[in-house]
mmCIF file of C-alpha atoms and ligand atoms in Angstrom:
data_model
loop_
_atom_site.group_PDB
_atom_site.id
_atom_site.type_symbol
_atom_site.label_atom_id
_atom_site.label_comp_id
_atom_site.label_asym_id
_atom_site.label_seq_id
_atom_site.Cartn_x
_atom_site.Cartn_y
_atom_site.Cartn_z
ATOM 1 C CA UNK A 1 -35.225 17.848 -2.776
ATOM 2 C CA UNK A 2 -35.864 21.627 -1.965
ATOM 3 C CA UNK A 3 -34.822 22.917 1.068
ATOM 4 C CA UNK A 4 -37.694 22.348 4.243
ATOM 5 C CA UNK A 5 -38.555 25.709 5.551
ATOM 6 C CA UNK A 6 -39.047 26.622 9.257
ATOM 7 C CA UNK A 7 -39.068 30.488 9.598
ATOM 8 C CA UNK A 8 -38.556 29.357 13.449
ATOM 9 C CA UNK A 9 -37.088 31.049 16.614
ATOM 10 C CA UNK A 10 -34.789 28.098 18.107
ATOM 11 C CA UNK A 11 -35.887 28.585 21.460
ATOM 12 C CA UNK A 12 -39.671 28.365 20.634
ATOM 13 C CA UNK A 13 -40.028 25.713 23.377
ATOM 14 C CA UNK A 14 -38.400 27.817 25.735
ATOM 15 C CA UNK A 15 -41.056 30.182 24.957
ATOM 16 C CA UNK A 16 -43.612 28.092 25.256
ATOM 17 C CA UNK A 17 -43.207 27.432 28.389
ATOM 18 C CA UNK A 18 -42.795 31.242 29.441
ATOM 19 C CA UNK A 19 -46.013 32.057 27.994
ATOM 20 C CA UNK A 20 -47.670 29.100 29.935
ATOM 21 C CA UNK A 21 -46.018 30.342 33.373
ATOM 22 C CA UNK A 22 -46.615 33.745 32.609
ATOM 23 C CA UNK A 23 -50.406 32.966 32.136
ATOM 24 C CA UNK A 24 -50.341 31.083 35.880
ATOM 25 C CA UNK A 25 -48.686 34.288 37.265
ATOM 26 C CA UNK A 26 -51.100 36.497 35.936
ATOM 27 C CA UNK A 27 -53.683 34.389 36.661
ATOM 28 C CA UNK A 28 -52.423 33.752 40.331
ATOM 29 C CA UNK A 29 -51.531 37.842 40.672
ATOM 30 C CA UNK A 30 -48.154 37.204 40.854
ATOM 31 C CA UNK A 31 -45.481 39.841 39.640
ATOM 32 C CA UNK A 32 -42.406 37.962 38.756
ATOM 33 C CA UNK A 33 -38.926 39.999 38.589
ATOM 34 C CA UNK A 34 -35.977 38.341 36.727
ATOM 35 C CA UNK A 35 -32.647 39.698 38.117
ATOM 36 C CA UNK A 36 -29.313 39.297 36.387
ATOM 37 C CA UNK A 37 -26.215 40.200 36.985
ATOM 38 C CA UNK A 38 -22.408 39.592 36.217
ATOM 39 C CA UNK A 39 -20.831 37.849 39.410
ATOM 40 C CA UNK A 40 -19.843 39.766 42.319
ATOM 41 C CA UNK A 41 -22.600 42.775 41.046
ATOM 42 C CA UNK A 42 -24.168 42.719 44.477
ATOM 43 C CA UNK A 43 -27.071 40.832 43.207
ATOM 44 C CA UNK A 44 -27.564 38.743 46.575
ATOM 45 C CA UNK A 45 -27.069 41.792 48.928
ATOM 46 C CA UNK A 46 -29.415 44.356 47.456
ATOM 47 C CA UNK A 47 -31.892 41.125 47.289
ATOM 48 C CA UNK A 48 -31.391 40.962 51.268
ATOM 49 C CA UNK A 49 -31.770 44.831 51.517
ATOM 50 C CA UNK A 50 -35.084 44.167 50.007
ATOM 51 C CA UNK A 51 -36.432 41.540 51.327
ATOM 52 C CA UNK A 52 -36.629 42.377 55.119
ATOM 53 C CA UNK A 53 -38.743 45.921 54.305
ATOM 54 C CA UNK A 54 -40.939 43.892 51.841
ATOM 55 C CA UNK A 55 -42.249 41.241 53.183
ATOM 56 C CA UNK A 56 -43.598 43.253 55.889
ATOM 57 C CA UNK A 57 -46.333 44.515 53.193
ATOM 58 C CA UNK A 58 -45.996 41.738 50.535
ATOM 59 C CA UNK A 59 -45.967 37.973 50.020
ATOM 60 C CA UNK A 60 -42.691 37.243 48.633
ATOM 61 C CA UNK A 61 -40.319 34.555 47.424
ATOM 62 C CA UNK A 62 -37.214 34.003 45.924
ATOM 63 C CA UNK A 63 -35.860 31.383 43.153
ATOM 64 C CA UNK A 64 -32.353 31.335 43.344
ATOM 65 C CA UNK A 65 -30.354 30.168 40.637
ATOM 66 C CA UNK A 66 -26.744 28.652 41.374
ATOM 67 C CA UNK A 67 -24.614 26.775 39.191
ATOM 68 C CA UNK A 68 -23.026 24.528 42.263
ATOM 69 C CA UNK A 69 -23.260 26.450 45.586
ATOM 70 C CA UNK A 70 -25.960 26.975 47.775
ATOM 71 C CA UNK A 71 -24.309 30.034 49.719
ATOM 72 C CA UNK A 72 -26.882 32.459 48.313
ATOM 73 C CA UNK A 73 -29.599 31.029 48.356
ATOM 74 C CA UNK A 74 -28.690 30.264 52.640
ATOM 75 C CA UNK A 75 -28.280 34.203 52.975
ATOM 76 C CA UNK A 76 -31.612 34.550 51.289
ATOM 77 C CA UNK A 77 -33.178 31.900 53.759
ATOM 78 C CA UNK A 78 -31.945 34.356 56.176
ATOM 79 C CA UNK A 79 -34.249 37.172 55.625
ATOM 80 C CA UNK A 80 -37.335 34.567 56.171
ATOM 81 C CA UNK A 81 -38.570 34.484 52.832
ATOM 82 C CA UNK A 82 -39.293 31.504 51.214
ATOM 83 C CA UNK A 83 -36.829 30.300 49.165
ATOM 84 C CA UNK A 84 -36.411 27.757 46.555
ATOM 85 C CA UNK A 85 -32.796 27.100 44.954
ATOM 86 C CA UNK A 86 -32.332 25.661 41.392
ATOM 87 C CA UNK A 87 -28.846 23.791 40.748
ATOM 88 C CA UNK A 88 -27.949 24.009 37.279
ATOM 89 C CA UNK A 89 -25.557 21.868 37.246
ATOM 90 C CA UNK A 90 -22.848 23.763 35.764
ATOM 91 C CA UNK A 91 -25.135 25.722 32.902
ATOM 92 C CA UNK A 92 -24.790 29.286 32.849
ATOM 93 C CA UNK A 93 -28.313 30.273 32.891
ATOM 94 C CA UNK A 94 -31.938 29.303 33.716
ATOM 95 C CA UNK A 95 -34.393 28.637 31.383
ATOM 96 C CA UNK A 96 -38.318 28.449 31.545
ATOM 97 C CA UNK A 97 -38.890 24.377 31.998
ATOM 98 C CA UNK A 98 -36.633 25.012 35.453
ATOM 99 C CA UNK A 99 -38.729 27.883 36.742
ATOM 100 C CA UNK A 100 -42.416 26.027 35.672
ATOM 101 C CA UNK A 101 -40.379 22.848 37.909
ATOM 102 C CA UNK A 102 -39.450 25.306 40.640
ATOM 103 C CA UNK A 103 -43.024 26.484 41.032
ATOM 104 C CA UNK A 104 -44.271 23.214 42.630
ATOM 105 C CA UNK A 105 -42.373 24.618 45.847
ATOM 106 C CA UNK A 106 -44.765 27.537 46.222
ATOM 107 C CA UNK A 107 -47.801 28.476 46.518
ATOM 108 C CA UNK A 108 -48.600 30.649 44.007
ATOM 109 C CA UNK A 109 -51.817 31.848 44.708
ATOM 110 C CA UNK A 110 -50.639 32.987 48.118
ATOM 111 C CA UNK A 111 -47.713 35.279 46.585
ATOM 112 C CA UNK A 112 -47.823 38.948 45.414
ATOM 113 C CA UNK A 113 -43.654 39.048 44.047
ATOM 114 C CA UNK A 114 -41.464 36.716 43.225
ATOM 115 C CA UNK A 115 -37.606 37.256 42.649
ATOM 116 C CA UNK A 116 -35.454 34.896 40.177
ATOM 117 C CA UNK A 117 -32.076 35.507 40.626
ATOM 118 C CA UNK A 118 -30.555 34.363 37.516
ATOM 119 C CA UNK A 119 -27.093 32.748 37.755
ATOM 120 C CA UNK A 120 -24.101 35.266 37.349
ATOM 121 C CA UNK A 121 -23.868 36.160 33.921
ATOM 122 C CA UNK A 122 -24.498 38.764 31.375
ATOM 123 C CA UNK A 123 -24.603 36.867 28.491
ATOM 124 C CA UNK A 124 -26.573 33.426 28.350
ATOM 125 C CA UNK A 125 -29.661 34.580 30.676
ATOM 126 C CA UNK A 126 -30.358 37.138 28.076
ATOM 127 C CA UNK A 127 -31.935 34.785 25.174
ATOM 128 C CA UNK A 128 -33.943 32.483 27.749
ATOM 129 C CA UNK A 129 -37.725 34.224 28.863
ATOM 130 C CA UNK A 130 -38.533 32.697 32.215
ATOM 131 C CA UNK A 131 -41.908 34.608 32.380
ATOM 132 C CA UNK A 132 -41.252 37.372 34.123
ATOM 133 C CA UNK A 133 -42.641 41.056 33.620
ATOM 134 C CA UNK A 134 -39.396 42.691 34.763
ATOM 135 C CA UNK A 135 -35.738 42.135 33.429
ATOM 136 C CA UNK A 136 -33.039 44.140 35.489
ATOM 137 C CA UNK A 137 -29.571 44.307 35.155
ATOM 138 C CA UNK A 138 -27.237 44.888 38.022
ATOM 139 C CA UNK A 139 -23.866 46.524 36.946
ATOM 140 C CA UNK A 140 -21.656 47.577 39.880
ATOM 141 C CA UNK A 141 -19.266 50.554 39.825
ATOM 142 C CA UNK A 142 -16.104 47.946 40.055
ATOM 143 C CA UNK A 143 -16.746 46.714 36.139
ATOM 144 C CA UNK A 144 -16.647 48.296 33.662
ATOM 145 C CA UNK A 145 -18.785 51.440 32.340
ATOM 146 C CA UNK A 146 -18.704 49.650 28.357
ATOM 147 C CA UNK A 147 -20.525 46.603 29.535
ATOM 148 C CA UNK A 148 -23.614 47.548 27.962
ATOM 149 C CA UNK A 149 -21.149 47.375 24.895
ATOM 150 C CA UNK A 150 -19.686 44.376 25.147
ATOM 151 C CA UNK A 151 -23.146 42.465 26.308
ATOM 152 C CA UNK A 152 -25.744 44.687 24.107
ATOM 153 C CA UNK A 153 -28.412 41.359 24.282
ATOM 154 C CA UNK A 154 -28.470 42.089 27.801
ATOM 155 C CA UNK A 155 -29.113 45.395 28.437
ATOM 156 C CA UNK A 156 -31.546 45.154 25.185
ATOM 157 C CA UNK A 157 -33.778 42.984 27.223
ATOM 158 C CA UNK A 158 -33.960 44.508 30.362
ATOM 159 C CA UNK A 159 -36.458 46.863 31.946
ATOM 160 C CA UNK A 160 -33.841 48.659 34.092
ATOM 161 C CA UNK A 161 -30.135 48.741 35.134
ATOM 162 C CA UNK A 162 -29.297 49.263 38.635
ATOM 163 C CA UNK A 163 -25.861 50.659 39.267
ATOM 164 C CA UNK A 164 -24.375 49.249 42.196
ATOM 165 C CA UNK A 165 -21.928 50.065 45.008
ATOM 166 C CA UNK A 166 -22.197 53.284 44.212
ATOM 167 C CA UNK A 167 -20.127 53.865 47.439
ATOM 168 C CA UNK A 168 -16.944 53.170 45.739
ATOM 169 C CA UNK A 169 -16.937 55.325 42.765
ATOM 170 C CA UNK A 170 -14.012 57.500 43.955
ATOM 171 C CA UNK A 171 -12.277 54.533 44.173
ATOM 172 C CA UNK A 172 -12.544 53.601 40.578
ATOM 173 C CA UNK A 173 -12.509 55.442 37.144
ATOM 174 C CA UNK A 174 -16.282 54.147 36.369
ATOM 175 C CA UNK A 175 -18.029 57.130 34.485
ATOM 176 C CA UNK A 176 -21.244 56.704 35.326
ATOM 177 C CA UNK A 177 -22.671 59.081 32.439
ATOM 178 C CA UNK A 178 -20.730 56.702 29.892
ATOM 179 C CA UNK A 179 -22.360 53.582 31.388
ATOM 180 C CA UNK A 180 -25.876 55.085 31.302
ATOM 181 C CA UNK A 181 -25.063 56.421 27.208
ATOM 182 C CA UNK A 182 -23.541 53.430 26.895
ATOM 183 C CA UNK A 183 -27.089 50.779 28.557
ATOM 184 C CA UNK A 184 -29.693 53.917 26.211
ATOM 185 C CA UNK A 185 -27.578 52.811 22.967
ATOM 186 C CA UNK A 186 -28.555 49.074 23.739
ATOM 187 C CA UNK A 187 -32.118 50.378 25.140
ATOM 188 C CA UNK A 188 -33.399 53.513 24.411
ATOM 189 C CA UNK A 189 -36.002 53.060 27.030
ATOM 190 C CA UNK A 190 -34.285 51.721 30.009
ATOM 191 C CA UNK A 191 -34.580 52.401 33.231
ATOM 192 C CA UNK A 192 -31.904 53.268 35.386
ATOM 193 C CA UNK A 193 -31.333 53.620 39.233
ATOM 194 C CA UNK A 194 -28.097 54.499 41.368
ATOM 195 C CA UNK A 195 -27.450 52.242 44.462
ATOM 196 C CA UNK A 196 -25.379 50.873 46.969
ATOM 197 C CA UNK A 197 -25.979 48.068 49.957
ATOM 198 C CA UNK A 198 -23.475 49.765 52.163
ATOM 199 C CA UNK A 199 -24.803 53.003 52.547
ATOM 200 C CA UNK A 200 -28.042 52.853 51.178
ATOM 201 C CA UNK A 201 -28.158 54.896 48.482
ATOM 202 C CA UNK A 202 -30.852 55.061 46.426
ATOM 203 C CA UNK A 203 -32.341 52.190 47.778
ATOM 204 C CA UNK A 204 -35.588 54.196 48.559
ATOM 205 C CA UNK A 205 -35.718 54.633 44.467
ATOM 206 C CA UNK A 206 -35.397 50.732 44.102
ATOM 207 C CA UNK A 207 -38.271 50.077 46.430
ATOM 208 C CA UNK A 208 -40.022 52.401 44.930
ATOM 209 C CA UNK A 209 -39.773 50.551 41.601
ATOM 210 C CA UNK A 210 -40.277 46.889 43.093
ATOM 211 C CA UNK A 211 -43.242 48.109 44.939
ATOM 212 C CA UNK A 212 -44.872 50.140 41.885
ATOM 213 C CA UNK A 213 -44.129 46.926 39.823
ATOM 214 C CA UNK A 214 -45.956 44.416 41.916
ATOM 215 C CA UNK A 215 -48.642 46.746 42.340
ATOM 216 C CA UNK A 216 -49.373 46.432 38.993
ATOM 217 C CA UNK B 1 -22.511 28.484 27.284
ATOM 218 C CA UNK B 2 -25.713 28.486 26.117
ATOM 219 C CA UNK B 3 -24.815 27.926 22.957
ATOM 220 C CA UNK B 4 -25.059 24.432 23.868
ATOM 221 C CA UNK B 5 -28.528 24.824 24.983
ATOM 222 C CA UNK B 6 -29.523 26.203 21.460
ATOM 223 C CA UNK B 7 -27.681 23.530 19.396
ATOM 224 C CA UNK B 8 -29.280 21.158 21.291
ATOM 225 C CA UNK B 9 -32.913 23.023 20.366
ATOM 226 C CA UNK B 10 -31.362 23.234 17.058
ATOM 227 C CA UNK B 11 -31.286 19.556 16.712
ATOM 228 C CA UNK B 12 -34.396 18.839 18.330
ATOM 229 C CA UNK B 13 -36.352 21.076 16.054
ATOM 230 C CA UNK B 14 -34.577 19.483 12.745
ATOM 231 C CA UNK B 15 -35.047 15.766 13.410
ATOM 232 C CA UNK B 16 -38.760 16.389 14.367
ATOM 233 C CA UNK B 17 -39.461 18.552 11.082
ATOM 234 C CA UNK B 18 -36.754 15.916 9.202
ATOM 235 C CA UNK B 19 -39.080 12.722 10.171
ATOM 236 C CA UNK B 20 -42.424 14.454 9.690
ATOM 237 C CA UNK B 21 -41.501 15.239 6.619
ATOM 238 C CA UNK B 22 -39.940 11.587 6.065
ATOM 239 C CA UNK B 23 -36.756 12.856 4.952
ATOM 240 C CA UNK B 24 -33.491 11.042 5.062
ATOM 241 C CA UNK B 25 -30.664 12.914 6.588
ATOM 242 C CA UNK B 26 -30.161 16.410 6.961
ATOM 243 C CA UNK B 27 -27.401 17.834 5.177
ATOM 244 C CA UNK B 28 -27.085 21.172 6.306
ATOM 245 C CA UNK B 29 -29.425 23.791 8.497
ATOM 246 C CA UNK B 30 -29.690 27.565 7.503
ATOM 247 C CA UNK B 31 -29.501 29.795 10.568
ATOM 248 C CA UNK B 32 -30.263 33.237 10.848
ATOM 249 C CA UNK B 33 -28.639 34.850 13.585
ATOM 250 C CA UNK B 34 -28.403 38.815 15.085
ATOM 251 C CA UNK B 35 -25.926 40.370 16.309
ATOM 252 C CA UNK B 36 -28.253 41.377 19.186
ATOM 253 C CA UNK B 37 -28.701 37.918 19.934
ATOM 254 C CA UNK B 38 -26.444 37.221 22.424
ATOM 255 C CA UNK B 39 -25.105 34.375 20.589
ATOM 256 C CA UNK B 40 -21.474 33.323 19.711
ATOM 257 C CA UNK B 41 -21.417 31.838 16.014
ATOM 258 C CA UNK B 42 -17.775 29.694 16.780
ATOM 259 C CA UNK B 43 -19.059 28.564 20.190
ATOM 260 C CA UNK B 44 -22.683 27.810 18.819
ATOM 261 C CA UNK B 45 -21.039 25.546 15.870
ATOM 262 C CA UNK B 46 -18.366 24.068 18.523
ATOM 263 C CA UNK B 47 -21.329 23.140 20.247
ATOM 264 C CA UNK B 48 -23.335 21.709 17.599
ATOM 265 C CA UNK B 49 -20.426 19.601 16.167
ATOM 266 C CA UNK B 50 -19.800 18.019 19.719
ATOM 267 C CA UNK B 51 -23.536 16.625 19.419
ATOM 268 C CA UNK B 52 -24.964 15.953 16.305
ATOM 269 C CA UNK B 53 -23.928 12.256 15.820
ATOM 270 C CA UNK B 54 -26.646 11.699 18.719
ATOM 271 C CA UNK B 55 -28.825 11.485 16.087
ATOM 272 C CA UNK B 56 -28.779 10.004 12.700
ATOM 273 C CA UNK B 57 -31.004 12.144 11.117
ATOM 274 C CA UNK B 58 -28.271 15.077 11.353
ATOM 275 C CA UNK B 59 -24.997 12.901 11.939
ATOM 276 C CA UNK B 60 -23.561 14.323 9.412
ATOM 277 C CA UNK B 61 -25.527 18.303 8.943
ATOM 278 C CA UNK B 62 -23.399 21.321 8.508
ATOM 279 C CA UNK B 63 -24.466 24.692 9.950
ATOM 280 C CA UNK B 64 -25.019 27.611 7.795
ATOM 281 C CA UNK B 65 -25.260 30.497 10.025
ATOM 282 C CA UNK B 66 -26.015 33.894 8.767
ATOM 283 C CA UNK B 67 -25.382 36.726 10.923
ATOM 284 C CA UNK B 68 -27.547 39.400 10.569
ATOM 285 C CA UNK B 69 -25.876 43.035 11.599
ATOM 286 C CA UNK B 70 -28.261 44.953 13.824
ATOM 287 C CA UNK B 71 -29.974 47.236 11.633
ATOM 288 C CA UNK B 72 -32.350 50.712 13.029
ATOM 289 C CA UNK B 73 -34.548 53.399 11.795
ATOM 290 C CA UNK B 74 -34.262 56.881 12.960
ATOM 291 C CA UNK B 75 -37.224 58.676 13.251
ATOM 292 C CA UNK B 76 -35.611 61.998 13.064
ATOM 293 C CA UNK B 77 -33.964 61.263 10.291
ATOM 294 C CA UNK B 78 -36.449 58.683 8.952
ATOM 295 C CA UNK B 79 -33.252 56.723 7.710
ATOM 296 C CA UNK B 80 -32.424 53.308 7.906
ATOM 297 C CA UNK B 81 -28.536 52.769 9.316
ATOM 298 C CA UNK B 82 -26.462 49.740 10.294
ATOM 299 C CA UNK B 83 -26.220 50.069 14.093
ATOM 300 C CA UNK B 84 -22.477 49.500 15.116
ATOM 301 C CA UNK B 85 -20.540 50.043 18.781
ATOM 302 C CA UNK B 86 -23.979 52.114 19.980
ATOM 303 C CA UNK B 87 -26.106 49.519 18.540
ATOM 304 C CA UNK B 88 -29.369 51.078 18.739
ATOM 305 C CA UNK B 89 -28.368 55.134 18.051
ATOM 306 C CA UNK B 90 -28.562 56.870 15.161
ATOM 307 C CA UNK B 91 -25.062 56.954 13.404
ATOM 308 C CA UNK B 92 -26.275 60.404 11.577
ATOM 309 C CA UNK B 93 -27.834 62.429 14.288
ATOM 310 C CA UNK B 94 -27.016 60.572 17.472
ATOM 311 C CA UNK B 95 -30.587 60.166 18.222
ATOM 312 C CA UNK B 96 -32.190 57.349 20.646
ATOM 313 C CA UNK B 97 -35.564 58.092 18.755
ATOM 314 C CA UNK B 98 -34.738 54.666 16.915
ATOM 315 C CA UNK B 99 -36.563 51.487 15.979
ATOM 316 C CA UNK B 100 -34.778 48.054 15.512
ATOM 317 C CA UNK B 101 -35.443 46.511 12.138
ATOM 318 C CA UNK B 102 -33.493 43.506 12.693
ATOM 319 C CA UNK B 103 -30.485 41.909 14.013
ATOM 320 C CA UNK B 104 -32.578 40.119 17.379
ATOM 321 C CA UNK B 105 -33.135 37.011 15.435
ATOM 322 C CA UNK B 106 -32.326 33.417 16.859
ATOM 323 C CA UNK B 107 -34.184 31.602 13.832
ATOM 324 C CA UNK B 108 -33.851 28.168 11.743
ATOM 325 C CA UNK B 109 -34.655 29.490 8.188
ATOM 326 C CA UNK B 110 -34.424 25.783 6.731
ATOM 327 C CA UNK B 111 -32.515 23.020 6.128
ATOM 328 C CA UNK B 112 -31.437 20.449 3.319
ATOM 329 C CA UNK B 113 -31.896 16.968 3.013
ATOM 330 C CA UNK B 114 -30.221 14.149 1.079
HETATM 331 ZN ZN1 ZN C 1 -31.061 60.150 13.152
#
């Protein structure tokens, strides 16, 4: 017997599924950002930085995506957004069926932004869509500047990469122009901001992109 | 690991097709797969080996998997390169002006039957 032929992507039910949340967020006017990180990027804290100023002008909520803990998703609960956490149960990223099960805790029509933060990992959120209209990539100053390199799937898929605790550069031998050639050789087009939660660093840039995003 | 999460797509996909197409058992899948993928071929066929007696259909299906190097045209140059270490810049000019050709895919080309 000849070989059957697909021609398929693998994750075609995966994307499926984006496509049909996507459609609700549009429909709802919801702007959905996808953040993903390594662990220990900063991820959670910038999210707190953000929230407080937001959701004095916008109606926001957070999906939080843990593999076992529920210690993020707590400090989110903190800033008084709504917050919804999805266990994995030991899987290393989310994937679209969770999110579309995760909506049923909001209402949609009622939000402007919603944050998914992905668990913490560069490589496995990268092939799963959940939907969004935003990727971004958190890289902090304390890894290192060839990430982009090692996790080009990543950075290939994202809309921008934030650098992170910028406040400790003289501390380490990060080269931030060699982390920015090296994120432009994965993505010509990326996006690229400077940051850091302690001081506050180009945190004005950030909200400027979060609130240009979900304004359309 | 979501390599596991794709074998287990992988063998979805291929018992479906395999029974609609009342085959007998599947005796190997094709795979293409890009460099740019984000996929690990020797944890993706760990993966696949740990759970394909769940179903007959493909107790016994090898995986073919065919990377696929990441591959770019230059508009500059309007050359087509193999994109290595800087995936997506132009080996000849250094240029970000590029277009990806291939080396994305996740894809099941096909697969045999007995
Ligand atoms: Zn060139």
């Amino acid at each position: 017997m000849d070989p059957i032929k697909l021609k398929k992507k693998i994750l075609t039910r995966n994307d499926h599924i984006a496509a049909e949340i996507r459609d609700r967020f549009r429909s709802s006017g919801v702007s959905v950002i996808n953040m993903v990180s390594s662990p220990g990027s900063g991820k959670t804290s910038l999210l707190e930085k953000t929230l407080g100023p937001l959701s004095t002008e916008l109606a926001v909520g957070v999906i939080e995506g843990d593999i076992l803990t529920e210690n993020d998703a707590r400090r989110i609960a903190m800033t008084g957004v709504p917050v919804h956490q999805i266990n994995t149960g030991g899987a290393c990223h989310l994937e679209a069926a969770m999110i579309r099960d995760a909506l049923a805790h909001f209402d949609l029509d009622a939000l402007d932004l919603l944050f998914i933060e992905n668990v913490g990992n560069l490589v496995c959120p990268s092939a799963f869509d959940l939907g969004e209209g935003a990727r971004v990539t958190i890289i902090s100053v304390t890894e290192g500047d060839d990430k982009p390199l090692k996790y080009p799937a990543m950075f290939h898929t994202s809309d921008l990469m934030v650098i992170n605790k910028m406040d400790l550069l003289p501390f380490t031998d990060f080269s931030v122009d060699s982390v920015i050639e090296n994120a432009r050789s994965a993505n010509p087009s990326i996006n690229i901001l400077q940051t850091s939660c302690r001081t506050g660093k180009g945190l004005d840039g950030w909200m400027e992109f979060v609130r240009s995003f979900a304004a359309g | 690991m979501h390599e596991l999460s794709i074998a287990m797509e992988i063998l979805d996909i291929v018992e479906r097709e395999a029974s609609d197409h009342g085959a007998g058992r599947v005796i190997n899948i094709r795979l293409r797969i890009g460099d740019l993928s984000g996929v690990e071929t020797e944890s993706l066929r760990f993966c696949f080996e740990a759970i394909r007696g769940e179903k007959d259909a493909t107790r016994d299906a090898d995986l073919i998997i065919m990377r696929v190097p990441v591959r770019i045209r230059c508009a500059p140059c309007a050359g087509e390169f193999e994109g290595e270490g800087h995936l997506l810049r132009c080996p000849s000019c250094g240029g970000l002006e590029t277009e990806l050709l291939e080396g994305d895919e996740l894809n099941i080309l096909d697969f045999e039957v007995e």
